[in-house]
PDB file of C-alpha atoms in Angstrom:
ATOM      1  CA  UNK A1498      79.517  85.697  88.014  1.00 69.00           C
ATOM      2  CA  UNK A1499      77.344  88.352  89.606  1.00 71.00           C
ATOM      3  CA  UNK A1500      79.790  90.959  88.263  1.00 72.00           C
ATOM      4  CA  UNK A1501      79.330  89.648  84.727  1.00 72.00           C
ATOM      5  CA  UNK A1502      75.560  89.891  85.113  1.00 72.00           C
ATOM      6  CA  UNK A1503      75.685  93.471  86.411  1.00 71.00           C
ATOM      7  CA  UNK A1504      78.537  94.949  84.457  1.00 68.00           C
ATOM      8  CA  UNK A1505      78.461  92.815  81.329  1.00 70.00           C
ATOM      9  CA  UNK A1506      81.493  91.400  79.575  1.00 71.00           C
ATOM     10  CA  UNK A1507      84.265  93.960  79.765  1.00 73.00           C
ATOM     11  CA  UNK A1508      88.030  93.607  79.806  1.00 70.00           C
ATOM     12  CA  UNK A1509      87.869  93.566  83.596  1.00 73.00           C
ATOM     13  CA  UNK A1510      85.211  90.890  83.975  1.00 76.00           C
ATOM     14  CA  UNK A1511      86.780  88.677  81.297  1.00 79.00           C
ATOM     15  CA  UNK A1512      90.078  88.864  83.177  1.00 82.00           C
ATOM     16  CA  UNK A1513      88.282  87.908  86.372  1.00 82.00           C
ATOM     17  CA  UNK A1514      86.760  84.909  84.624  1.00 83.00           C
ATOM     18  CA  UNK A1515      90.218  83.967  83.341  1.00 86.00           C
ATOM     19  CA  UNK A1516      91.804  84.137  86.794  1.00 87.00           C
ATOM     20  CA  UNK A1517      88.880  82.208  88.279  1.00 87.00           C
ATOM     21  CA  UNK A1518      89.297  79.413  85.740  1.00 88.00           C
ATOM     22  CA  UNK A1519      93.051  79.406  86.344  1.00 90.00           C
ATOM     23  CA  UNK A1520      92.462  78.813  90.036  1.00 92.00           C
ATOM     24  CA  UNK A1521      89.847  76.141  89.277  1.00 92.00           C
ATOM     25  CA  UNK A1522      92.266  74.226  87.056  1.00 93.00           C
ATOM     26  CA  UNK A1523      94.938  74.572  89.734  1.00 94.00           C
ATOM     27  CA  UNK A1524      92.619  72.958  92.313  1.00 94.00           C
ATOM     28  CA  UNK A1525      91.854  70.212  89.809  1.00 94.00           C
ATOM     29  CA  UNK A1526      95.558  69.477  89.372  1.00 95.00           C
ATOM     30  CA  UNK A1527      95.982  69.306  93.160  1.00 95.00           C
ATOM     31  CA  UNK A1528      93.103  66.808  93.285  1.00 95.00           C
ATOM     32  CA  UNK A1529      94.774  64.662  90.613  1.00 95.00           C
ATOM     33  CA  UNK A1530      97.878  64.578  92.814  1.00 94.00           C
ATOM     34  CA  UNK A1531      95.786  63.626  95.862  1.00 94.00           C
ATOM     35  CA  UNK A1532      93.974  60.952  93.859  1.00 94.00           C
ATOM     36  CA  UNK A1533      97.213  59.468  92.551  1.00 92.00           C
ATOM     37  CA  UNK A1534      99.452  59.621  95.593  1.00 92.00           C
ATOM     38  CA  UNK A1535      96.943  59.218  98.417  1.00 92.00           C
ATOM     39  CA  UNK A1536      94.169  57.004  97.049  1.00 92.00           C
ATOM     40  CA  UNK A1537      95.700  55.078  94.133  1.00 90.00           C
ATOM     41  CA  UNK A1538      99.052  54.342  95.781  1.00 89.00           C
ATOM     42  CA  UNK A1539      97.207  53.664  99.037  1.00 86.00           C
ATOM     43  CA  UNK A1540      94.863  51.140  97.456  1.00 84.00           C
ATOM     44  CA  UNK A1541      97.587  49.246  95.614  1.00 80.00           C
TER      45      UNK A1541
ATOM     46  CA  UNK B 557      98.731 107.983  88.024  1.00 56.00           C
ATOM     47  CA  UNK B 558      99.066 104.412  86.863  1.00 67.00           C
ATOM     48  CA  UNK B 559      97.538 103.317  83.618  1.00 79.00           C
ATOM     49  CA  UNK B 560      94.767 100.762  83.780  1.00 78.00           C
ATOM     50  CA  UNK B 561      96.702  98.017  82.003  1.00 82.00           C
ATOM     51  CA  UNK B 562      99.651  98.428  84.369  1.00 86.00           C
ATOM     52  CA  UNK B 563      97.289  97.959  87.290  1.00 83.00           C
ATOM     53  CA  UNK B 564      95.718  94.889  85.694  1.00 81.00           C
ATOM     54  CA  UNK B 565      99.165  93.435  85.079  1.00 85.00           C
ATOM     55  CA  UNK B 566      99.894  93.916  88.758  1.00 88.00           C
ATOM     56  CA  UNK B 567      96.662  92.170  89.738  1.00 87.00           C
ATOM     57  CA  UNK B 568      97.420  89.237  87.425  1.00 89.00           C
ATOM     58  CA  UNK B 569     100.959  89.027  88.764  1.00 91.00           C
ATOM     59  CA  UNK B 570      99.643  89.093  92.333  1.00 92.00           C
ATOM     60  CA  UNK B 571      97.277  86.295  91.484  1.00 93.00           C
ATOM     61  CA  UNK B 572     100.157  84.181  90.154  1.00 94.00           C
ATOM     62  CA  UNK B 573     102.102  84.857  93.360  1.00 96.00           C
ATOM     63  CA  UNK B 574      99.086  83.663  95.344  1.00 95.00           C
ATOM     64  CA  UNK B 575      98.789  80.563  93.129  1.00 95.00           C
ATOM     65  CA  UNK B 576     102.445  79.707  93.687  1.00 96.00           C
ATOM     66  CA  UNK B 577     102.109  80.234  97.439  1.00 97.00           C
ATOM     67  CA  UNK B 578      99.209  77.769  97.350  1.00 96.00           C
ATOM     68  CA  UNK B 579     101.518  75.413  95.469  1.00 96.00           C
ATOM     69  CA  UNK B 580     104.052  75.657  98.299  1.00 97.00           C
ATOM     70  CA  UNK B 581     101.302  75.071 100.867  1.00 97.00           C
ATOM     71  CA  UNK B 582     100.211  71.854  99.155  1.00 97.00           C
ATOM     72  CA  UNK B 583     103.822  70.757  98.613  1.00 97.00           C
ATOM     73  CA  UNK B 584     104.269  71.018 102.380  1.00 97.00           C
ATOM     74  CA  UNK B 585     101.084  69.044 103.030  1.00 97.00           C
ATOM     75  CA  UNK B 586     102.101  66.323 100.545  1.00 97.00           C
ATOM     76  CA  UNK B 587     105.581  66.104 102.098  1.00 96.00           C
ATOM     77  CA  UNK B 588     104.021  65.771 105.564  1.00 96.00           C
ATOM     78  CA  UNK B 589     101.690  63.087 104.229  1.00 95.00           C
ATOM     79  CA  UNK B 590     104.629  61.188 102.710  1.00 94.00           C
ATOM     80  CA  UNK B 591     106.378  61.212 106.089  1.00 95.00           C
ATOM     81  CA  UNK B 592     103.328  60.325 108.203  1.00 94.00           C
ATOM     82  CA  UNK B 593     101.250  57.924 106.111  1.00 89.00           C
ATOM     83  CA  UNK B 594     102.709  54.852 107.822  1.00 91.00           C
ATOM     84  CA  UNK B 595     102.236  56.312 111.325  1.00 89.00           C
ATOM     85  CA  UNK B 596      98.826  54.763 111.917  1.00 89.00           C
ATOM     86  CA  UNK B 597      99.354  54.031 115.646  1.00 87.00           C
ATOM     87  CA  UNK B 598      97.367  50.796 115.326  1.00 87.00           C
ATOM     88  CA  UNK B 599      94.378  52.602 113.799  1.00 87.00           C
ATOM     89  CA  UNK B 600      92.989  52.653 110.265  1.00 87.00           C
ATOM     90  CA  UNK B 601      95.608  52.806 107.488  1.00 89.00           C
ATOM     91  CA  UNK B 602      95.132  54.104 103.967  1.00 89.00           C
ATOM     92  CA  UNK B 603      94.481  50.549 102.693  1.00 88.00           C
ATOM     93  CA  UNK B 604      91.527  50.111 105.015  1.00 89.00           C
ATOM     94  CA  UNK B 605      89.843  53.482 104.495  1.00 89.00           C
ATOM     95  CA  UNK B 606      90.191  53.960 100.733  1.00 88.00           C
ATOM     96  CA  UNK B 607      86.973  53.506  98.740  1.00 89.00           C
ATOM     97  CA  UNK B 608      88.254  53.668  95.165  1.00 91.00           C
ATOM     98  CA  UNK B 609      84.940  53.686  93.177  1.00 92.00           C
ATOM     99  CA  UNK B 610      83.709  56.526  95.399  1.00 94.00           C
ATOM    100  CA  UNK B 611      86.879  58.541  94.773  1.00 94.00           C
ATOM    101  CA  UNK B 612      86.744  57.840  91.024  1.00 94.00           C
ATOM    102  CA  UNK B 613      83.266  59.403  90.920  1.00 95.00           C
ATOM    103  CA  UNK B 614      84.597  62.436  92.841  1.00 94.00           C
ATOM    104  CA  UNK B 615      87.456  62.718  90.346  1.00 95.00           C
ATOM    105  CA  UNK B 616      85.118  62.506  87.356  1.00 95.00           C
ATOM    106  CA  UNK B 617      82.883  65.231  88.826  1.00 94.00           C
ATOM    107  CA  UNK B 618      85.889  67.512  89.290  1.00 93.00           C
ATOM    108  CA  UNK B 619      87.298  66.801  85.816  1.00 93.00           C
ATOM    109  CA  UNK B 620      83.910  67.479  84.223  1.00 92.00           C
ATOM    110  CA  UNK B 621      83.712  70.715  86.169  1.00 90.00           C
ATOM    111  CA  UNK B 622      87.154  71.742  84.902  1.00 90.00           C
ATOM    112  CA  UNK B 623      86.062  70.909  81.356  1.00 90.00           C
ATOM    113  CA  UNK B 624      82.954  73.077  81.675  1.00 88.00           C
ATOM    114  CA  UNK B 625      85.124  75.928  82.979  1.00 86.00           C
ATOM    115  CA  UNK B 626      87.066  75.689  79.722  1.00 86.00           C
ATOM    116  CA  UNK B 627      83.820  75.741  77.727  1.00 86.00           C
ATOM    117  CA  UNK B 628      82.557  78.781  79.641  1.00 83.00           C
ATOM    118  CA  UNK B 629      85.784  80.667  79.017  1.00 84.00           C
ATOM    119  CA  UNK B 630      85.591  79.865  75.306  1.00 85.00           C
ATOM    120  CA  UNK B 631      82.043  81.224  75.284  1.00 83.00           C
ATOM    121  CA  UNK B 632      83.238  84.439  76.948  1.00 81.00           C
ATOM    122  CA  UNK B 633      86.082  84.886  74.468  1.00 79.00           C
ATOM    123  CA  UNK B 634      83.786  84.399  71.515  1.00 81.00           C
ATOM    124  CA  UNK B 635      81.546  87.131  72.895  1.00 73.00           C
ATOM    125  CA  UNK B 636      78.483  85.006  73.470  1.00 69.00           C
ATOM    126  CA  UNK B 637      75.407  86.468  75.157  1.00 73.00           C
ATOM    127  CA  UNK B 638      75.799  87.259  78.867  1.00 73.00           C
ATOM    128  CA  UNK B 639      73.042  84.843  79.862  1.00 71.00           C
ATOM    129  CA  UNK B 640      74.810  82.048  78.001  1.00 74.00           C
ATOM    130  CA  UNK B 641      78.131  82.746  79.738  1.00 73.00           C
ATOM    131  CA  UNK B 642      76.382  83.033  83.064  1.00 73.00           C
ATOM    132  CA  UNK B 643      74.758  79.637  82.570  1.00 74.00           C
ATOM    133  CA  UNK B 644      78.029  78.148  81.344  1.00 74.00           C
ATOM    134  CA  UNK B 645      79.868  79.348  84.433  1.00 74.00           C
ATOM    135  CA  UNK B 646      77.249  78.125  86.850  1.00 77.00           C
ATOM    136  CA  UNK B 647      77.735  74.538  85.629  1.00 78.00           C
ATOM    137  CA  UNK B 648      81.257  74.061  87.056  1.00 79.00           C
ATOM    138  CA  UNK B 649      80.220  75.833  90.253  1.00 77.00           C
ATOM    139  CA  UNK B 650      77.157  73.599  90.526  1.00 81.00           C
ATOM    140  CA  UNK B 651      79.425  70.560  90.103  1.00 85.00           C
ATOM    141  CA  UNK B 652      81.550  71.732  93.041  1.00 87.00           C
ATOM    142  CA  UNK B 653      78.598  71.125  95.378  1.00 88.00           C
ATOM    143  CA  UNK B 654      78.239  67.329  94.863  1.00 91.00           C
ATOM    144  CA  UNK B 655      82.031  67.018  95.078  1.00 92.00           C
ATOM    145  CA  UNK B 656      82.121  68.862  98.380  1.00 92.00           C
ATOM    146  CA  UNK B 657      79.151  66.877  99.746  1.00 93.00           C
ATOM    147  CA  UNK B 658      80.842  63.593  98.759  1.00 94.00           C
ATOM    148  CA  UNK B 659      84.030  64.692 100.505  1.00 94.00           C
ATOM    149  CA  UNK B 660      82.035  65.635 103.612  1.00 94.00           C
ATOM    150  CA  UNK B 661      80.220  62.281 103.583  1.00 95.00           C
ATOM    151  CA  UNK B 662      83.571  60.486 103.351  1.00 93.00           C
ATOM    152  CA  UNK B 663      84.801  62.462 106.381  1.00 94.00           C
ATOM    153  CA  UNK B 664      81.565  61.664 108.221  1.00 95.00           C
ATOM    154  CA  UNK B 665      81.945  57.944 107.394  1.00 94.00           C
ATOM    155  CA  UNK B 666      85.516  57.910 108.731  1.00 93.00           C
ATOM    156  CA  UNK B 667      84.609  59.749 111.916  1.00 94.00           C
ATOM    157  CA  UNK B 668      81.598  57.441 112.434  1.00 94.00           C
ATOM    158  CA  UNK B 669      83.776  54.310 112.173  1.00 91.00           C
ATOM    159  CA  UNK B 670      86.150  55.712 114.789  1.00 88.00           C
ATOM    160  CA  UNK B 671      88.842  56.992 112.401  1.00 90.00           C
ATOM    161  CA  UNK B 672      88.609  60.692 113.158  1.00 90.00           C
ATOM    162  CA  UNK B 673      91.600  63.013 112.663  1.00 92.00           C
ATOM    163  CA  UNK B 674      92.594  62.732 116.320  1.00 91.00           C
ATOM    164  CA  UNK B 675      93.291  58.971 116.192  1.00 91.00           C
ATOM    165  CA  UNK B 676      96.677  58.888 114.484  1.00 92.00           C
ATOM    166  CA  UNK B 677      99.259  61.055 112.757  1.00 93.00           C
ATOM    167  CA  UNK B 678      98.264  59.517 109.429  1.00 93.00           C
ATOM    168  CA  UNK B 679      94.574  60.376 109.922  1.00 93.00           C
ATOM    169  CA  UNK B 680      95.490  63.926 110.993  1.00 94.00           C
ATOM    170  CA  UNK B 681      97.418  64.670 107.814  1.00 94.00           C
ATOM    171  CA  UNK B 682      94.838  62.795 105.684  1.00 94.00           C
ATOM    172  CA  UNK B 683      92.052  65.045 106.992  1.00 95.00           C
ATOM    173  CA  UNK B 684      94.260  68.148 106.746  1.00 96.00           C
ATOM    174  CA  UNK B 685      95.298  67.512 103.142  1.00 96.00           C
ATOM    175  CA  UNK B 686      91.802  66.644 101.905  1.00 96.00           C
ATOM    176  CA  UNK B 687      90.171  69.283 104.100  1.00 95.00           C
ATOM    177  CA  UNK B 688      92.406  72.067 102.757  1.00 96.00           C
ATOM    178  CA  UNK B 689      91.624  71.063  99.187  1.00 96.00           C
ATOM    179  CA  UNK B 690      87.895  70.762  99.926  1.00 94.00           C
ATOM    180  CA  UNK B 691      87.824  74.120 101.695  1.00 94.00           C
ATOM    181  CA  UNK B 692      89.564  75.882  98.788  1.00 94.00           C
ATOM    182  CA  UNK B 693      87.228  74.186  96.288  1.00 93.00           C
ATOM    183  CA  UNK B 694      84.014  75.127  98.072  1.00 90.00           C
ATOM    184  CA  UNK B 695      85.094  78.651  99.011  1.00 90.00           C
ATOM    185  CA  UNK B 696      86.351  79.454  95.508  1.00 88.00           C
ATOM    186  CA  UNK B 697      83.081  78.143  94.048  1.00 86.00           C
ATOM    187  CA  UNK B 698      81.162  80.496  96.333  1.00 83.00           C
ATOM    188  CA  UNK B 699      83.515  83.358  95.537  1.00 82.00           C
ATOM    189  CA  UNK B 700      83.084  82.624  91.832  1.00 77.00           C
ATOM    190  CA  UNK B 701      79.323  82.962  92.143  1.00 72.00           C
ATOM    191  CA  UNK B 702      79.508  86.467  93.571  1.00 67.00           C
ATOM    192  CA  UNK B 703      82.511  88.104  91.909  1.00 62.00           C
TER     193      UNK B 703
END
């Protein structure tokens, strides 16, 4: 985010944002798996 | 001399390789969990330590944060003002903090009631699996703030 503030929105910074969001969604998917298999199956 | 797009393609490809290696890491952790989750050695099992409402709140925080990431990316693609995009991207990162704190408080609760990671194979893999996810979440949120 600091890069976007300093350098503005260029092809490079937009790509960085894209990769960042990709990783964020990936972590979210992992959490859904943890929630389902660890907590939900554990509680039932 | 490589062209700039070729270099960017390489970086994107490298990122995908990293993502898939993370996938393998978590697959290993999940497999270990599946093998060990009954090995409680007379200590707390998953039934006794799970606090479902607490975890549902954690899940909602993380899903909201993922949703705001999508919104921020849309803003960037539509060429909104920098300040707007900056604000939009700080929202998901700000949401990572309460998630991480909740995860830490859950760990603290377990350790306080004598169910620390050293008490059974199940607790070890439970802490490892959740800890790895929490560590990646918090560190990527910090990384996202600066880069």
